[in-house]
Coordinates of C-alpha atoms and ligand atoms in Angstrom, one line a residue:
M1 CA 154.9 -102.4 -44.3
D2 CA 157.8 -104.4 -42.7
I3 CA 158.6 -102.6 -39.5
S4 CA 160.7 -103.5 -36.5
V5 CA 159.9 -102.3 -33.0
I6 CA 163.4 -102.3 -31.4
T7 CA 163.8 -102.5 -27.7
T8 CA 166.2 -99.9 -26.3
R9 CA 167.4 -98.2 -23.1
P10 CA 167.4 -94.5 -22.5
F11 CA 170.7 -92.5 -22.7
P12 CA 171.0 -90.0 -19.9
D13 CA 172.7 -87.3 -21.9
Q14 CA 170.3 -86.5 -24.8
K15 CA 169.7 -82.9 -23.7
P16 CA 169.9 -80.4 -26.5
G17 CA 172.1 -77.4 -25.9
T18 CA 172.1 -73.8 -27.3
S19 CA 171.3 -75.2 -30.7
G20 CA 170.5 -78.9 -31.1
L21 CA 172.1 -82.0 -29.7
R22 CA 175.9 -82.2 -30.3
K23 CA 178.1 -85.1 -29.5
R24 CA 181.1 -86.9 -30.9
V25 CA 180.5 -88.8 -34.1
Q26 CA 181.5 -92.0 -32.3
Q27 CA 178.8 -91.5 -29.7
F28 CA 176.2 -90.9 -32.5
R29 CA 177.4 -94.2 -34.1
E30 CA 176.9 -96.2 -30.8
A31 CA 174.1 -98.7 -31.1
H32 CA 170.7 -97.0 -30.8
Y33 CA 172.1 -93.5 -29.9
L34 CA 170.8 -91.7 -33.0
E35 CA 167.7 -93.8 -33.2
N36 CA 166.7 -93.0 -29.6
Y37 CA 167.0 -89.3 -30.2
I38 CA 165.1 -89.4 -33.4
Q39 CA 162.3 -91.5 -31.8
S40 CA 162.2 -89.0 -28.9
I41 CA 161.7 -86.2 -31.3
F42 CA 158.9 -88.0 -33.2
D43 CA 157.2 -89.0 -29.9
A44 CA 157.4 -85.5 -28.4
C45 CA 156.4 -83.7 -31.6
P46 CA 154.0 -86.0 -33.6
E47 CA 152.8 -83.0 -35.6
L48 CA 156.1 -83.1 -37.5
L49 CA 155.0 -86.3 -39.2
R50 CA 151.6 -84.9 -40.3
G51 CA 152.8 -83.1 -43.4
E52 CA 156.1 -82.5 -45.1
L53 CA 159.3 -82.7 -43.0
L54 CA 162.6 -81.5 -44.4
L55 CA 165.8 -83.4 -43.9
G56 CA 169.5 -82.6 -44.7
G57 CA 172.7 -81.4 -43.2
D58 CA 176.0 -79.7 -43.6
G59 CA 177.6 -82.7 -45.3
R60 CA 179.8 -83.7 -42.4
F61 CA 180.9 -87.2 -41.6
H62 CA 177.9 -89.5 -40.8
N63 CA 175.4 -87.2 -42.6
R64 CA 174.5 -89.7 -45.4
E65 CA 174.2 -92.7 -43.0
A66 CA 172.1 -90.7 -40.6
I67 CA 169.8 -89.6 -43.4
Q68 CA 169.1 -93.3 -44.4
I69 CA 168.3 -94.2 -40.8
I70 CA 166.0 -91.2 -40.2
L71 CA 164.1 -91.9 -43.5
R72 CA 163.4 -95.5 -42.4
M73 CA 162.4 -94.4 -38.9
A74 CA 160.1 -91.6 -40.3
A75 CA 158.4 -94.1 -42.6
A76 CA 157.9 -96.6 -39.7
N77 CA 156.5 -93.8 -37.5
G78 CA 153.8 -93.0 -40.2
A79 CA 155.3 -89.8 -41.6
Q80 CA 153.5 -88.4 -44.6
K81 CA 156.4 -87.0 -46.5
I82 CA 160.1 -86.3 -46.1
S83 CA 161.9 -83.9 -48.4
V84 CA 165.7 -84.4 -48.5
G85 CA 168.1 -81.8 -49.8
L86 CA 170.0 -82.9 -52.9
G87 CA 173.1 -84.8 -51.9
G88 CA 171.9 -84.7 -48.3
L89 CA 172.9 -81.1 -48.1
L90 CA 170.7 -78.4 -46.6
S91 CA 171.9 -75.2 -45.0
T92 CA 170.2 -74.0 -41.8
P93 CA 168.9 -70.8 -43.3
A94 CA 167.7 -72.6 -46.5
A95 CA 165.9 -75.1 -44.3
S96 CA 164.2 -72.2 -42.4
H97 CA 163.2 -70.6 -45.7
L98 CA 161.9 -73.9 -47.2
I99 CA 159.8 -74.6 -44.1
R100 CA 158.1 -71.3 -44.5
S101 CA 157.7 -71.2 -48.2
R102 CA 156.5 -74.8 -48.5
G103 CA 154.4 -74.8 -45.4
A104 CA 156.4 -77.8 -44.0
T105 CA 156.0 -79.0 -40.5
G106 CA 159.7 -78.5 -39.6
A107 CA 163.2 -79.7 -40.4
L108 CA 165.8 -82.0 -39.1
I109 CA 169.2 -80.4 -39.8
L110 CA 172.1 -82.7 -39.3
S111 CA 174.9 -80.4 -38.2
A112 CA 177.1 -79.5 -35.3
S113 CA 177.5 -76.1 -37.0
H114 CA 181.0 -74.6 -36.4
N115 CA 182.3 -77.7 -34.5
P116 CA 184.9 -79.8 -36.3
G117 CA 183.8 -82.7 -38.4
G118 CA 185.3 -85.9 -39.7
P119 CA 185.3 -89.4 -37.9
E120 CA 187.0 -87.9 -34.8
G121 CA 184.9 -84.8 -34.8
D122 CA 181.3 -83.8 -33.8
F123 CA 177.9 -84.6 -35.2
G124 CA 174.7 -82.9 -34.3
I125 CA 170.9 -82.7 -34.9
K126 CA 169.0 -79.4 -34.9
L127 CA 165.2 -79.4 -35.0
N128 CA 163.4 -76.5 -36.5
T129 CA 159.6 -76.2 -36.2
A130 CA 156.7 -74.9 -38.3
N131 CA 157.6 -71.2 -38.0
G132 CA 161.0 -72.0 -39.4
G133 CA 162.9 -71.4 -36.2
P134 CA 164.9 -73.6 -33.8
A135 CA 162.7 -75.6 -31.4
T136 CA 161.9 -73.5 -28.3
P137 CA 163.0 -74.5 -24.8
A138 CA 159.5 -76.0 -24.1
V139 CA 159.9 -78.3 -27.1
T140 CA 163.5 -79.3 -26.4
D141 CA 162.6 -80.0 -22.8
A142 CA 159.8 -82.3 -23.9
I143 CA 162.2 -84.2 -26.3
H144 CA 164.8 -84.6 -23.5
A145 CA 162.1 -85.8 -21.1
R146 CA 160.9 -88.3 -23.6
S147 CA 164.5 -89.5 -24.2
T148 CA 164.9 -90.4 -20.5
Q149 CA 161.8 -92.7 -20.7
L150 CA 162.3 -94.3 -24.1
S151 CA 162.0 -98.1 -24.3
H152 CA 161.4 -98.7 -28.1
Y153 CA 161.9 -97.2 -31.4
R154 CA 160.4 -98.0 -34.8
I155 CA 162.2 -98.6 -38.0
V156 CA 161.5 -100.0 -41.5
N157 CA 163.3 -103.3 -42.0
G158 CA 165.8 -103.9 -44.7
S159 CA 168.9 -102.2 -46.0
E160 CA 167.3 -100.5 -48.9
H161 CA 169.2 -97.3 -49.7
V162 CA 167.2 -94.3 -50.9
D163 CA 169.0 -92.4 -53.6
I164 CA 169.5 -88.8 -52.4
D165 CA 171.8 -87.7 -55.2
H166 CA 169.2 -87.1 -57.9
L167 CA 166.1 -85.0 -58.0
H168 CA 163.1 -87.4 -57.9
T169 CA 160.2 -88.5 -55.8
R170 CA 159.4 -92.0 -54.6
T171 CA 157.8 -93.8 -51.7
L172 CA 159.4 -95.7 -48.9
A173 CA 156.9 -98.0 -47.3
E174 CA 153.9 -95.7 -47.3
M175 CA 155.9 -92.4 -46.9
Q176 CA 156.5 -90.0 -49.8
V177 CA 160.2 -89.1 -50.3
E178 CA 161.2 -86.1 -52.4
V179 CA 164.8 -85.1 -53.2
L180 CA 164.8 -81.4 -53.8
D181 CA 167.2 -78.6 -54.7
P182 CA 167.3 -76.1 -51.8
V183 CA 169.7 -73.8 -53.6
G184 CA 167.5 -72.3 -56.3
P185 CA 164.6 -71.3 -54.0
Y186 CA 167.0 -69.8 -51.5
A187 CA 168.7 -67.8 -54.2
D188 CA 165.3 -66.6 -55.5
A189 CA 164.5 -65.5 -52.0
M190 CA 167.7 -63.5 -51.7
A191 CA 167.0 -61.8 -55.1
A192 CA 163.7 -60.5 -53.7
L193 CA 165.4 -58.9 -50.7
F194 CA 168.4 -57.1 -52.2
D195 CA 169.2 -55.0 -55.3
F196 CA 170.9 -57.7 -57.4
E197 CA 171.4 -55.2 -60.2
R198 CA 173.7 -52.9 -58.3
I199 CA 175.4 -55.8 -56.5
G200 CA 176.1 -57.5 -59.9
E201 CA 177.5 -54.2 -61.3
L202 CA 179.8 -54.0 -58.3
L203 CA 181.0 -57.6 -58.5
R204 CA 181.7 -57.4 -62.2
S205 CA 183.5 -54.1 -62.1
D206 CA 187.3 -54.0 -62.5
F207 CA 187.6 -51.8 -59.3
F208 CA 186.1 -54.3 -56.9
A209 CA 187.1 -57.8 -55.7
M210 CA 185.9 -60.0 -53.0
R211 CA 186.7 -63.4 -51.5
F212 CA 184.1 -65.7 -49.9
D213 CA 185.4 -68.6 -47.8
A214 CA 182.9 -71.5 -47.8
M215 CA 185.2 -73.5 -45.6
H216 CA 184.5 -76.8 -47.4
A217 CA 181.1 -76.7 -45.7
V218 CA 177.5 -76.3 -46.9
T219 CA 177.5 -72.7 -48.4
G220 CA 179.8 -73.5 -51.4
P221 CA 176.9 -74.4 -53.7
Y222 CA 174.8 -71.5 -52.6
A223 CA 177.7 -69.0 -53.0
E224 CA 178.4 -70.3 -56.5
E225 CA 174.8 -70.0 -57.5
I226 CA 174.3 -66.6 -56.1
L227 CA 177.6 -64.8 -56.3
V228 CA 179.0 -66.4 -59.5
K229 CA 176.1 -67.6 -61.6
R230 CA 173.5 -64.9 -60.8
L231 CA 175.6 -61.9 -59.9
G232 CA 178.6 -62.5 -62.3
A233 CA 181.4 -62.5 -59.8
P234 CA 184.6 -64.2 -61.1
P235 CA 184.8 -67.9 -60.0
E236 CA 188.0 -67.3 -58.0
T237 CA 185.8 -65.2 -55.7
I238 CA 184.9 -68.4 -53.8
L239 CA 187.5 -70.3 -51.7
R240 CA 187.1 -73.8 -50.5
A241 CA 183.8 -74.2 -52.3
E242 CA 183.4 -78.0 -52.3
P243 CA 181.5 -79.4 -49.3
L244 CA 183.7 -82.1 -47.7
A245 CA 182.8 -84.6 -44.9
D246 CA 185.8 -83.5 -42.8
F247 CA 185.7 -79.8 -43.9
G248 CA 189.3 -80.3 -45.3
G249 CA 190.5 -81.2 -41.8
R250 CA 189.8 -77.8 -40.3
H251 CA 187.1 -76.2 -38.1
P252 CA 184.3 -74.7 -40.1
D253 CA 184.2 -71.8 -37.8
P254 CA 184.4 -68.4 -39.5
N255 CA 186.8 -66.4 -37.4
L256 CA 190.3 -65.1 -38.2
S257 CA 192.1 -68.2 -36.8
H258 CA 190.2 -70.7 -39.0
T259 CA 190.2 -68.8 -42.3
R260 CA 193.9 -68.6 -43.1
E261 CA 193.6 -68.2 -46.9
L262 CA 191.0 -65.5 -46.6
R263 CA 192.9 -63.7 -43.9
E264 CA 196.1 -63.8 -45.9
A265 CA 194.3 -62.4 -48.9
L266 CA 192.4 -59.6 -47.0
F267 CA 195.4 -58.5 -44.9
G268 CA 198.0 -59.0 -47.6
R269 CA 199.3 -57.0 -50.5
D270 CA 196.8 -56.0 -53.2
A271 CA 194.0 -57.1 -50.9
P272 CA 190.5 -57.4 -52.2
D273 CA 187.9 -54.9 -51.1
F274 CA 185.6 -57.3 -49.3
G275 CA 186.0 -60.7 -47.6
A276 CA 183.5 -63.0 -45.9
A277 CA 183.1 -66.5 -44.6
S278 CA 180.3 -68.7 -43.3
D279 CA 180.3 -71.8 -41.0
G280 CA 179.5 -75.5 -41.3
D281 CA 175.7 -75.1 -41.7
G282 CA 175.7 -71.6 -43.3
D283 CA 174.1 -69.6 -40.6
R284 CA 177.1 -67.6 -39.4
N285 CA 179.0 -64.8 -41.2
M286 CA 182.3 -63.1 -40.8
I287 CA 182.7 -59.7 -42.6
L288 CA 186.1 -58.3 -43.5
G289 CA 187.2 -55.2 -45.4
R290 CA 190.6 -54.6 -46.9
H291 CA 192.9 -54.9 -43.9
F292 CA 189.9 -54.5 -41.7
F293 CA 187.9 -56.8 -39.4
V294 CA 184.3 -56.0 -38.6
T295 CA 183.1 -57.3 -35.2
P296 CA 179.8 -59.1 -35.5
S297 CA 178.3 -56.6 -32.9
D298 CA 179.4 -53.7 -35.0
S299 CA 178.1 -55.4 -38.2
L300 CA 174.7 -55.6 -36.6
A301 CA 174.7 -52.0 -35.6
V302 CA 175.9 -50.8 -39.1
M303 CA 173.1 -52.9 -40.6
A304 CA 170.5 -51.3 -38.4
A305 CA 171.8 -47.8 -39.1
N306 CA 171.8 -48.4 -42.9
A307 CA 168.8 -50.7 -43.3
H308 CA 166.8 -47.9 -45.1
R309 CA 169.2 -48.3 -48.1
I310 CA 168.3 -51.9 -48.6
P311 CA 165.1 -52.8 -50.6
A312 CA 163.9 -55.3 -48.0
F313 CA 163.8 -52.7 -45.3
A314 CA 162.3 -49.8 -47.3
D315 CA 159.4 -49.7 -44.8
G316 CA 161.8 -49.4 -41.8
L317 CA 162.9 -51.7 -39.0
K318 CA 160.1 -51.4 -36.3
G319 CA 162.5 -52.9 -33.8
V320 CA 165.8 -54.8 -33.4
A321 CA 167.1 -57.4 -31.0
R322 CA 170.5 -58.7 -29.8
S323 CA 171.5 -61.6 -27.6
M324 CA 172.6 -60.4 -24.1
P325 CA 176.4 -60.8 -24.5
T326 CA 176.3 -59.0 -27.9
S327 CA 177.7 -55.4 -27.6
Q328 CA 175.3 -52.5 -27.1
A329 CA 176.4 -50.9 -30.4
V330 CA 173.0 -51.7 -31.9
D331 CA 171.2 -50.2 -28.9
A332 CA 172.7 -46.9 -29.7
V333 CA 171.4 -47.1 -33.2
A334 CA 167.9 -48.1 -32.0
R335 CA 167.8 -45.1 -29.7
A336 CA 168.7 -42.8 -32.5
L337 CA 166.0 -44.4 -34.7
G338 CA 163.4 -44.3 -31.9
I339 CA 162.7 -48.0 -32.1
P340 CA 162.9 -50.7 -29.4
C341 CA 165.9 -52.9 -28.9
Y342 CA 165.2 -56.3 -27.2
E343 CA 167.9 -58.2 -25.2
T344 CA 167.5 -61.9 -25.4
P345 CA 169.4 -64.9 -24.0
T346 CA 172.1 -66.5 -26.3
G347 CA 170.7 -68.7 -29.0
W348 CA 168.5 -67.9 -32.1
K349 CA 165.4 -69.6 -30.7
F350 CA 164.7 -66.6 -28.5
F351 CA 164.3 -64.2 -31.5
G352 CA 161.5 -66.4 -32.9
N353 CA 158.6 -64.9 -31.0
L354 CA 159.8 -61.3 -31.5
L355 CA 160.0 -61.9 -35.3
D356 CA 156.7 -63.8 -35.5
D357 CA 155.0 -61.0 -33.5
G358 CA 156.3 -58.4 -35.9
R359 CA 158.2 -56.6 -33.0
I360 CA 161.6 -56.7 -34.7
R361 CA 162.9 -57.1 -38.3
L362 CA 166.6 -57.4 -37.6
C363 CA 168.6 -59.2 -34.9
G364 CA 172.0 -60.6 -34.2
E365 CA 174.5 -62.2 -31.9
E366 CA 178.2 -61.5 -31.1
S367 CA 179.0 -65.0 -32.3
F368 CA 178.9 -64.1 -36.0
G369 CA 175.2 -64.4 -36.4
T370 CA 172.8 -61.9 -38.0
S371 CA 169.5 -62.1 -39.9
S372 CA 166.1 -60.6 -40.4
D373 CA 162.5 -61.6 -40.6
H374 CA 162.9 -63.2 -44.0
V375 CA 163.6 -66.5 -42.1
R376 CA 163.7 -67.6 -38.5
E377 CA 167.4 -68.4 -38.4
K378 CA 170.6 -66.6 -38.6
D379 CA 171.7 -66.4 -42.2
G380 CA 175.3 -66.2 -43.4
L381 CA 174.9 -65.5 -47.1
W382 CA 172.1 -63.0 -46.4
A383 CA 174.5 -61.0 -44.2
V384 CA 177.1 -61.1 -47.0
L385 CA 174.6 -59.9 -49.5
F386 CA 173.4 -57.1 -47.1
W387 CA 177.0 -55.8 -46.9
L388 CA 177.5 -56.1 -50.7
D389 CA 174.3 -54.2 -51.3
L390 CA 175.4 -51.5 -48.8
L391 CA 178.9 -51.2 -50.4
A392 CA 177.1 -50.8 -53.8
A393 CA 174.8 -48.2 -52.4
R394 CA 177.3 -46.1 -50.4
R395 CA 180.3 -46.6 -52.7
Q396 CA 182.6 -46.5 -49.8
S397 CA 184.9 -49.1 -48.4
V398 CA 184.0 -51.4 -45.5
E399 CA 186.5 -49.5 -43.3
E400 CA 185.1 -46.1 -44.2
I401 CA 181.6 -47.2 -43.4
V402 CA 182.5 -48.6 -40.0
R403 CA 184.7 -45.6 -39.0
D404 CA 181.9 -43.3 -40.1
H405 CA 179.6 -45.3 -37.8
W406 CA 182.0 -45.0 -34.8
R407 CA 182.2 -41.3 -35.3
Q408 CA 178.5 -41.0 -35.2
Y409 CA 177.7 -43.5 -32.4
G410 CA 181.0 -44.0 -30.6
R411 CA 182.8 -47.3 -30.7
H412 CA 181.8 -50.2 -28.5
Y413 CA 185.2 -51.9 -27.9
Y414 CA 184.5 -55.6 -27.6
T415 CA 186.2 -58.9 -27.1
R416 CA 185.3 -62.5 -26.2
H417 CA 187.7 -64.8 -24.5
D418 CA 187.0 -68.5 -24.6
Y419 CA 188.5 -71.1 -22.2
E420 CA 187.8 -74.3 -24.0
A421 CA 187.5 -77.9 -22.7
V422 CA 187.8 -76.8 -19.1
D423 CA 187.0 -79.5 -16.5
S424 CA 183.2 -79.0 -16.0
E425 CA 183.4 -78.9 -12.2
R426 CA 186.1 -76.3 -12.2
A427 CA 184.1 -74.2 -14.6
E428 CA 181.1 -74.4 -12.4
R429 CA 183.3 -73.3 -9.5
V430 CA 184.3 -70.2 -11.4
M431 CA 180.7 -69.4 -12.0
A432 CA 179.7 -70.1 -8.4
R433 CA 182.5 -67.8 -7.2
I434 CA 181.2 -64.9 -9.3
R435 CA 177.6 -65.6 -8.5
D436 CA 178.4 -65.4 -4.8
Q437 CA 179.9 -61.9 -5.3
L438 CA 177.1 -60.4 -7.4
S439 CA 175.1 -58.8 -4.6
A440 CA 178.1 -57.1 -3.1
L441 CA 179.5 -55.7 -6.4
P442 CA 177.2 -52.7 -7.0
G443 CA 178.9 -49.5 -5.7
Q444 CA 182.4 -51.1 -5.8
S445 CA 185.1 -49.8 -8.0
L446 CA 186.7 -52.3 -10.5
A447 CA 189.2 -51.5 -13.2
G448 CA 188.8 -47.9 -12.2
M449 CA 185.0 -47.9 -12.9
Q450 CA 182.0 -48.0 -10.6
V451 CA 179.8 -51.1 -10.8
A452 CA 176.2 -50.0 -11.3
A453 CA 174.6 -53.4 -11.2
A454 CA 175.4 -57.1 -11.2
D455 CA 173.0 -60.0 -11.9
D456 CA 172.3 -63.5 -13.2
F457 CA 170.5 -62.7 -16.5
A458 CA 166.9 -63.9 -16.8
Y459 CA 164.6 -63.2 -19.7
R460 CA 160.9 -62.8 -19.7
D461 CA 159.6 -63.3 -23.3
P462 CA 157.3 -60.3 -24.0
V463 CA 155.2 -62.4 -26.3
D464 CA 154.4 -65.6 -24.4
A465 CA 155.6 -64.5 -20.9
S466 CA 157.8 -67.6 -20.6
L467 CA 160.8 -67.1 -18.2
T468 CA 164.3 -68.3 -19.0
E469 CA 166.8 -68.1 -16.2
H470 CA 170.6 -68.4 -15.5
Q471 CA 171.6 -67.1 -18.9
G472 CA 174.9 -65.5 -17.9
L473 CA 176.4 -63.5 -15.1
R474 CA 176.6 -59.7 -15.8
V475 CA 178.6 -57.0 -14.2
L476 CA 177.4 -53.6 -15.5
F477 CA 179.4 -50.4 -15.0
E478 CA 178.4 -46.8 -14.9
G479 CA 178.9 -45.5 -18.5
G480 CA 177.8 -48.8 -20.1
A481 CA 180.9 -51.0 -19.8
R482 CA 180.2 -54.7 -19.1
I483 CA 181.7 -58.0 -18.1
V484 CA 179.7 -61.1 -18.9
F485 CA 180.5 -64.7 -17.9
R486 CA 178.7 -67.7 -19.5
L487 CA 179.2 -71.4 -20.0
S488 CA 178.8 -72.5 -23.6
G489 CA 175.9 -74.8 -24.5
T490 CA 177.4 -76.1 -27.8
G491 CA 180.7 -77.8 -26.8
T492 CA 181.2 -81.6 -26.6
E493 CA 184.2 -81.8 -24.3
G494 CA 184.1 -80.5 -20.7
A495 CA 182.9 -76.9 -20.4
T496 CA 183.8 -73.8 -22.4
L497 CA 183.9 -70.7 -20.3
R498 CA 183.1 -67.5 -22.2
L499 CA 184.1 -64.1 -21.0
Y500 CA 182.6 -61.1 -22.9
I501 CA 184.0 -57.6 -22.3
E502 CA 182.7 -54.3 -23.6
Q503 CA 183.4 -50.6 -23.2
H504 CA 182.0 -47.6 -25.0
E505 CA 184.2 -44.8 -26.2
T506 CA 183.0 -41.6 -27.9
R507 CA 186.0 -39.4 -27.8
P508 CA 187.0 -38.8 -31.5
D509 CA 190.7 -39.3 -30.8
H510 CA 190.1 -42.6 -28.9
L511 CA 188.4 -44.6 -31.7
D512 CA 191.5 -46.3 -33.0
A513 CA 192.8 -48.4 -30.1
D514 CA 193.6 -52.1 -30.0
P515 CA 190.6 -53.7 -28.2
Q516 CA 192.9 -56.1 -26.3
V517 CA 194.9 -53.2 -24.9
L518 CA 192.0 -50.8 -24.2
L519 CA 190.0 -53.5 -22.5
R520 CA 192.9 -54.9 -20.5
P521 CA 191.8 -53.5 -17.1
L522 CA 188.4 -55.0 -17.5
I523 CA 189.8 -58.3 -18.8
D524 CA 192.1 -58.5 -15.7
A525 CA 189.3 -57.6 -13.4
A526 CA 187.2 -60.4 -14.8
A527 CA 189.9 -63.0 -14.5
Q528 CA 190.3 -61.9 -10.9
L529 CA 186.6 -61.9 -10.1
G530 CA 186.3 -65.5 -11.2
D531 CA 189.8 -66.5 -10.1
I532 CA 190.1 -68.0 -13.5
P533 CA 193.8 -68.9 -13.4
G534 CA 193.5 -70.3 -9.9
L535 CA 190.4 -72.4 -10.5
T536 CA 191.0 -73.5 -14.1
G537 CA 194.8 -73.6 -14.1
R538 CA 194.6 -71.6 -17.3
E539 CA 196.8 -68.5 -17.7
R540 CA 195.2 -67.3 -20.9
P541 CA 192.2 -68.1 -23.1
D542 CA 192.3 -70.6 -26.0
V543 CA 190.5 -68.3 -28.4
I544 CA 190.2 -64.6 -28.5
T545 CA 187.7 -62.9 -30.9
Ligands
VG1_1 C1 177.2 -70.5 -29.6 C2 177.1 -69.0 -29.7 C3 175.6 -68.6 -29.8 C4 175.0 -69.4 -31.0 C5 175.2 -70.8 -30.8 C6 174.7 -71.6 -32.0 O1 176.5 -71.0 -28.4 O2 177.6 -68.4 -28.6 O3 175.5 -67.2 -29.9 O4 173.6 -69.1 -31.1 O5 176.6 -71.1 -30.7 O6 175.3 -71.2 -33.2 P1 177.3 -71.3 -27.0 O7 176.2 -71.8 -26.1 O8 178.4 -72.2 -27.3 O9 177.9 -70.0 -26.5 V1 175.7 -72.4 -34.4 O10 176.1 -71.6 -35.8 O11 176.8 -73.2 -33.7 O12 174.3 -73.2 -34.6
CO2 CO1 176.0 -72.6 -37.5

């Protein structure tokens, strides 16, 4: 085998964030940058190479080049086998499913998820390990530590290009390479979880229409296979189906600002009954009804309350979990069901132990992520199919189902305000200012409510007892209202300050307010607590969800 051992110098910034390492494409294309990070992964996790490792991405700019480099590096590092998604495409949930169903050692998923793509956009690398889930903090810390010491990387010489556009197997040096179709096995897995017969009937009926926005990202081929081919939905159901390297020039972020066509359809005249979208790598979901937006936190709660109607959950839920900033709507359902509800830090990796240990079967985040124990990732199309199955079972509209839910459990008014690309030092100052006030807050009155407690969120994993600290600053009020402050761990420019606001309302004639109006006193109190305008120079957030 013709291998080069290349001398390199460590980069100081190869520290994975909430979900993988994300940087500008230009940075990933700098000499040795990608190679260093990949070598650090192989050095810190040699077990990945002793079996089948999956490789693919969301199709964004630099995906295909990176795959060729990673193949040559894996071969030079003595990997047994790499399986590449056809066309270099592999959604995050499909990767998680394939790891588990094929007994693979893990997956390298080339994606910066919902971050913009194209030559001026972002690139990223997520590592999932043998349970199918994102690498835990212990693993990402070891990779980062290795990256700061790295002096060499190994790569097979030559410019030979491995064909990734046809299903076949071959060898590269002594390593096996298989190009596989991830779509079929993923669709089969979905068919085993849901009642495809009743969903198909609904989608083919003249009285129901849906739109799914694939955002020119990875889910297009999966949605076509499942919704159109297997379930019989008309082809116009799917918008922006074709994966493109620049996502058509827009953010593959499924919220109302980035899904214009879908929004116009669902909030326009003769709107379809159901709308949904997924993100770059297919792990997020947005759910819409006719003229109706379902918050991700409510979606999780509705799923928990209705799980018994879905074949996969015929045996019940056992337990549920949500990330800390996610609203407490699902907690109310768990209480009613008499099952535990765990509260974890932001990021899917913290659900892994709870799922592996059988403590929970359903979990979610406020950031448009929900999933179950069928994989160890959030799963966009799974959530869409859950809602379709529920609509078919209840024969009610999305809005009726959610309003019904509010009447039963009360409504958890919720909003997230993001201040993007803030100067990092200024953002730290906002956090420090709030942290300094935490101990004095309990007992005080803010926005007309009593503060019951205030803390810097820390999580003790109940399965392996590991401790994760500094996961967001919380101000908790009597009656359940909350203000949470966090700095994002996925951005690539400065800091993103996230403000999460929540208030519970049970009075039947107070369930129809505009969240931005109802939550205004808390929003203002939060801005004041952190002196956000003064310290960041920003009068208002960049994104409101
Ligand atoms: C964001 C979300 C978090 C999610 C993460 C990865 O992280 O808030 O809930 O798990 O993105 O999702 P942060 O640190 O920016 O708040 V994805 O679809 O971008 O992999
Ligand atoms: Co994603």
